[in-house]
PDB file of C-alpha atoms in Angstrom:
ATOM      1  CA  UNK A   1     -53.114 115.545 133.185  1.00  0.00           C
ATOM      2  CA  UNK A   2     -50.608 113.648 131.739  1.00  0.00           C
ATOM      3  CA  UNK A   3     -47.387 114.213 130.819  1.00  0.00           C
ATOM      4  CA  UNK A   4     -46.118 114.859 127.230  1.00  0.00           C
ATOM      5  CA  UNK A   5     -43.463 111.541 126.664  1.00  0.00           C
ATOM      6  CA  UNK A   6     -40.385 112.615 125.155  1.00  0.00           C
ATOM      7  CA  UNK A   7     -39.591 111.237 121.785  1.00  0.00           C
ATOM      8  CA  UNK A   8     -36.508 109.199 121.458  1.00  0.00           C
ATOM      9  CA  UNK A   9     -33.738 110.927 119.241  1.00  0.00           C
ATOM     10  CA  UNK A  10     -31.305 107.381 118.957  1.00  0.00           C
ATOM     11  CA  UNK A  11     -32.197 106.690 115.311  1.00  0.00           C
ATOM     12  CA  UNK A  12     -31.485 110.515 114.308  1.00  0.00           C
ATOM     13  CA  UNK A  13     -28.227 110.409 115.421  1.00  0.00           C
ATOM     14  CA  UNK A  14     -27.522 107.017 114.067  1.00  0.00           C
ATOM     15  CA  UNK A  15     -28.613 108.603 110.947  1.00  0.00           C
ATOM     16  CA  UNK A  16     -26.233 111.589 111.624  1.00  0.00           C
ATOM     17  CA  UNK A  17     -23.372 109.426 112.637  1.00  0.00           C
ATOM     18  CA  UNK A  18     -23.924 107.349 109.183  1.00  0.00           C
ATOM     19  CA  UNK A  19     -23.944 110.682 106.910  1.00  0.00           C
ATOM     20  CA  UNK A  20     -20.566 112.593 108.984  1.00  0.00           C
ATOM     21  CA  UNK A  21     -18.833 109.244 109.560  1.00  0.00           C
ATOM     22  CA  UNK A  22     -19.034 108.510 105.344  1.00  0.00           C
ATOM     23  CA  UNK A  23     -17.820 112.018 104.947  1.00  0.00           C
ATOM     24  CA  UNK A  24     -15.060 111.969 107.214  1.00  0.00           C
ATOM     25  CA  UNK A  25     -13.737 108.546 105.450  1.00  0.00           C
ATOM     26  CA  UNK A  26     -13.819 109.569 102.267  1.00  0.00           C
ATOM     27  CA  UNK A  27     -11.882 113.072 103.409  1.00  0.00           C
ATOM     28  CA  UNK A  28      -9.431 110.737 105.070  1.00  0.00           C
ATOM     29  CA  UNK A  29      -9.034 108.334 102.495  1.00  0.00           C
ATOM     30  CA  UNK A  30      -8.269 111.195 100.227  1.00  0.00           C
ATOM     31  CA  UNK A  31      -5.749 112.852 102.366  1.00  0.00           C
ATOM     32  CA  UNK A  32      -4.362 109.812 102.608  1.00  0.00           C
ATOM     33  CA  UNK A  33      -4.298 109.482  98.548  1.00  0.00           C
ATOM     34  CA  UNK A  34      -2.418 112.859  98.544  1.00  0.00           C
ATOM     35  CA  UNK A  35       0.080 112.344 100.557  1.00  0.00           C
ATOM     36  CA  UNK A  36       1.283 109.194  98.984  1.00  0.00           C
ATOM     37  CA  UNK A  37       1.601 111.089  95.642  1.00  0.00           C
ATOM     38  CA  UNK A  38       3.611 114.067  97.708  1.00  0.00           C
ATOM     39  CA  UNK A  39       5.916 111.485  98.464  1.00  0.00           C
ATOM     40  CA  UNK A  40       6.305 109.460  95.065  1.00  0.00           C
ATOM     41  CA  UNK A  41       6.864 112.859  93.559  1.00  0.00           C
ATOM     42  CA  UNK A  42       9.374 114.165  96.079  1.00  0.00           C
ATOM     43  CA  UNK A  43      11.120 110.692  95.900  1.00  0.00           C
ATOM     44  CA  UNK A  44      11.544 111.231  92.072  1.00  0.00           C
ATOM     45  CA  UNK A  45      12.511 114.854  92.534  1.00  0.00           C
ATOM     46  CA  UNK A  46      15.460 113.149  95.134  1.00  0.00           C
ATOM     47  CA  UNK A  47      16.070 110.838  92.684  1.00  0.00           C
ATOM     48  CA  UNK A  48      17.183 113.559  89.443  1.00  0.00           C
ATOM     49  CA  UNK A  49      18.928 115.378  91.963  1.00  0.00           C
ATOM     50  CA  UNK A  50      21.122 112.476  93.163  1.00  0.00           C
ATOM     51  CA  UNK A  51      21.524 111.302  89.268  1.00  0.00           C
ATOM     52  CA  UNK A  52      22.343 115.154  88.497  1.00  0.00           C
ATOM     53  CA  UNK A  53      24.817 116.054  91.100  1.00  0.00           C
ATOM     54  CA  UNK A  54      26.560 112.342  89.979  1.00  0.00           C
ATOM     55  CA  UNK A  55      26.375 113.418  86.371  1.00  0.00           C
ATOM     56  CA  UNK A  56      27.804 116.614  87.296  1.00  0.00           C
ATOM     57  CA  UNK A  57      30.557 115.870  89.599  1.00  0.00           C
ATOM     58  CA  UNK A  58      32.020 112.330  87.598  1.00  0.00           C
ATOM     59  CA  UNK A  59      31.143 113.048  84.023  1.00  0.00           C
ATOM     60  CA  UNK A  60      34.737 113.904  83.517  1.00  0.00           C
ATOM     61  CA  UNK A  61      36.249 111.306  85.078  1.00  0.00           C
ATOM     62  CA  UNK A  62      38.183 108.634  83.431  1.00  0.00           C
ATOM     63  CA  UNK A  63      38.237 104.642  84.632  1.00  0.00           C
ATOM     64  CA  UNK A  64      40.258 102.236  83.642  1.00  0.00           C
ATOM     65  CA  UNK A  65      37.886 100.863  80.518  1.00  0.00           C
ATOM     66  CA  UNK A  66      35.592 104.379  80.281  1.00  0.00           C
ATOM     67  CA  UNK A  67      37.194 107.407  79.591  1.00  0.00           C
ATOM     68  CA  UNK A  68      34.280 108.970  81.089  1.00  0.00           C
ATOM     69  CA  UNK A  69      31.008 108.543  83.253  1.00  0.00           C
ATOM     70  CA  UNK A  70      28.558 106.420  81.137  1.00  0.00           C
ATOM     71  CA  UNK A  71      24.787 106.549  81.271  1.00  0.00           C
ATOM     72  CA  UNK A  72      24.649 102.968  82.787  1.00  0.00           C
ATOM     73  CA  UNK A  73      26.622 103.912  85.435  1.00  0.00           C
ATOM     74  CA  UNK A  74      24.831 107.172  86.174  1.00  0.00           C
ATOM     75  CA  UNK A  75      21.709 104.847  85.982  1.00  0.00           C
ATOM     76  CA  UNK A  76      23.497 102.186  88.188  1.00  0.00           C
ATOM     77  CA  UNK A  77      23.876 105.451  91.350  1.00  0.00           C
ATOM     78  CA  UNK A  78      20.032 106.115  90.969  1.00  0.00           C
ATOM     79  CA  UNK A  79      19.265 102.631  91.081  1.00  0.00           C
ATOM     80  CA  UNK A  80      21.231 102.065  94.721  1.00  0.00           C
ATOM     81  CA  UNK A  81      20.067 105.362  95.516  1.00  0.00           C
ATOM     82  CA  UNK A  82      15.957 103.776  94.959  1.00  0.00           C
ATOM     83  CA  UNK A  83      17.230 101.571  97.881  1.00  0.00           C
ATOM     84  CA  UNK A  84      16.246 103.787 100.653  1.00  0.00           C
ATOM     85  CA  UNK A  85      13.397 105.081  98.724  1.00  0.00           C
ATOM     86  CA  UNK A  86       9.049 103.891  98.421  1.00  0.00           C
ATOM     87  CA  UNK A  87       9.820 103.691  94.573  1.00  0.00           C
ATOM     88  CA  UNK A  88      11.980 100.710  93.435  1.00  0.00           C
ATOM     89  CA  UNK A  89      14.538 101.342  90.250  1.00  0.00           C
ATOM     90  CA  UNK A  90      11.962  98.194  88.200  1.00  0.00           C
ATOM     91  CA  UNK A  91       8.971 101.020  88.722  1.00  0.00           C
ATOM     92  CA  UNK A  92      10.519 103.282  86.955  1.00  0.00           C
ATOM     93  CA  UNK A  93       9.962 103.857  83.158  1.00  0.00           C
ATOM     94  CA  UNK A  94      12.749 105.580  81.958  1.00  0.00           C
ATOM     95  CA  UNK A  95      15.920 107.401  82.816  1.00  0.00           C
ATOM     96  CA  UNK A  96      17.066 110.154  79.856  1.00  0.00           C
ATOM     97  CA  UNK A  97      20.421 111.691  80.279  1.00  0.00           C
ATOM     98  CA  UNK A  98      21.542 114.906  78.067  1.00  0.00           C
ATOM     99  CA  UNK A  99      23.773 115.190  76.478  1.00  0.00           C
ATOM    100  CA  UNK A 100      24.591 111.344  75.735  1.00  0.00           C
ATOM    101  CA  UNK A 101      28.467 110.639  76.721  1.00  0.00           C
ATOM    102  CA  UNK A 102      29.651 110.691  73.587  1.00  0.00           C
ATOM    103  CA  UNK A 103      28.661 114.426  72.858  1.00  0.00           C
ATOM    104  CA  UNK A 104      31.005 117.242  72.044  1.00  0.00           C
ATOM    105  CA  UNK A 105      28.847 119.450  74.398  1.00  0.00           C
ATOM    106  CA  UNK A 106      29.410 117.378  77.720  1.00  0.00           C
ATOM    107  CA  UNK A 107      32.431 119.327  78.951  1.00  0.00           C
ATOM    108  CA  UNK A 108      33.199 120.809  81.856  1.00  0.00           C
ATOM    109  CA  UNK A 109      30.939 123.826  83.120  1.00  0.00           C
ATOM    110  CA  UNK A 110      28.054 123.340  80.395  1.00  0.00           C
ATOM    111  CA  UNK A 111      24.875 121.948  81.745  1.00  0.00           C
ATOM    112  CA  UNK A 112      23.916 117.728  82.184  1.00  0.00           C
ATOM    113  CA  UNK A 113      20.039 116.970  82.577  1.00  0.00           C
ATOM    114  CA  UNK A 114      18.602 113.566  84.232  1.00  0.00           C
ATOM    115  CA  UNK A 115      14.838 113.280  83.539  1.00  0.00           C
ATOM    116  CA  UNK A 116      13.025 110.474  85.738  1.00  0.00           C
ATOM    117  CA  UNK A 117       9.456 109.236  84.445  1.00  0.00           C
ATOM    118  CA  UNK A 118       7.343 107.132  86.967  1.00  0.00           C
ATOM    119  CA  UNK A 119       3.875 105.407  86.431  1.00  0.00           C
ATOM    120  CA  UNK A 120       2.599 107.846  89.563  1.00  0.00           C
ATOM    121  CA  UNK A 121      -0.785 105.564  89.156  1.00  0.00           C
ATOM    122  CA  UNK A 122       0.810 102.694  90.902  1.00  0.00           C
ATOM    123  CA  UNK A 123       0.348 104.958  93.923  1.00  0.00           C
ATOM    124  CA  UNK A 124      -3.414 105.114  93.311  1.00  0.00           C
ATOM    125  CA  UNK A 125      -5.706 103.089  95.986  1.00  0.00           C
ATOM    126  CA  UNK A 126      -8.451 104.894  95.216  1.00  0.00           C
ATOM    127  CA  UNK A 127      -9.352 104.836  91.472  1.00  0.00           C
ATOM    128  CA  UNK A 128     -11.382 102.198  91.913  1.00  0.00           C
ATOM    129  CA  UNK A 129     -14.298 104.886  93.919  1.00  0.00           C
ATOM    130  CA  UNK A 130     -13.747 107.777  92.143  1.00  0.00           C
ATOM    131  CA  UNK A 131     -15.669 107.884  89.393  1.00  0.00           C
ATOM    132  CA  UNK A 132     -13.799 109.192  86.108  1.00  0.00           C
ATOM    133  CA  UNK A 133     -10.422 108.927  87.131  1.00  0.00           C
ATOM    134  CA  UNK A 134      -8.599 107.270  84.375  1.00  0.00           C
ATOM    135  CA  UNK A 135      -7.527 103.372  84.753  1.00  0.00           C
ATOM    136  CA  UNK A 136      -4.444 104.054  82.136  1.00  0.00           C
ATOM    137  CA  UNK A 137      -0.714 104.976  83.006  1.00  0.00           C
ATOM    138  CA  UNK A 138       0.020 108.772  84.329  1.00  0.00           C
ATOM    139  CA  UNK A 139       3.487 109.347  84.160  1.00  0.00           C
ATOM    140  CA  UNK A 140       4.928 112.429  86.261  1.00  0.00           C
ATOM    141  CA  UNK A 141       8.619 113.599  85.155  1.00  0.00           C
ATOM    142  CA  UNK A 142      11.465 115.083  87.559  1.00  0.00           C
ATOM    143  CA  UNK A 143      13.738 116.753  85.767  1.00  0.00           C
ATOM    144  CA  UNK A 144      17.234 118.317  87.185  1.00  0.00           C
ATOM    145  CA  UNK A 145      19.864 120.011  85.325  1.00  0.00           C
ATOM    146  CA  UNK A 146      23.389 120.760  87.068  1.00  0.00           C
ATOM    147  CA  UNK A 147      26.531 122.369  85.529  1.00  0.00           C
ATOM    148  CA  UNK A 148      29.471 119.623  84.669  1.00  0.00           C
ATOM    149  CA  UNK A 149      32.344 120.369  87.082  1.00  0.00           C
TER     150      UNK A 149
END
């Protein structure tokens, strides 16, 4: 009597490997995805907090040519603060301080805002695969509001 030959499993767990390994990319990938938003949108959050707390703490003080903190110059401290940051000043759309200098209501203890508004889908390396994401602009807003002292 002969003995039964054992079939050879290789090309099942080729197979296998093929089907887990594309899983497991595509899981990474995305992971990955994620956590580059986390950080554009804790970078912005950073970013209206630093403009705030500026806002807040030199609204009320006079210069030689300003007799008080300007939006430029609230826009010039988050700019240097982008320095140390994945998101350069150019990326992002637009900076909205309230109340504008010139209001009666910026005064010492009422409340200043800075808003922040990024393109977030300049962080996308993936919307190319997944079907249905949208190819236009998706702006994300930080705001912070902080008490004039």
């Amino acid at each position: 009597m002969k003995g039964r030959r054992r079939r050879s499993t290789r090309g099942a767990v080729i197979v296998e490997f093929a089907v887990v390994i594309t899983f497991l990319t595509v899981m990474l990938f995305g992971i990955i995805q994620y956590a580059v938003i986390l950080n554009a949108t804790n970078t912005l959050s950073h970013l209206s907090r630093e403009g705030a707390r500026f806002a807040a703490v030199h609204s009320m003080e006079s210069t030689a040519d300003q007799p008080a903190t300007t939006a430029g110059s609230i826009r010039n401290y988050i700019q240097t603060a982008c320095s140390n940051t994945t998101i350069s000043y150019a990326q992002i759309n637009q900076v909205t301080i309230s109340p504008a200098q010139s209001s009666p209501t910026r005064a010492a203890g009422s409340p200043i805002t800075v808003s922040i508004q990024y393109d977030i889908s300049q962080k996308y390396f993936m919307k190319d695969f997944i079907p249905g994401t949208s190819s236009g602009p998706v702006y994300i807003t930080r705001t912070t509001t902080e008490l004039i002292e």
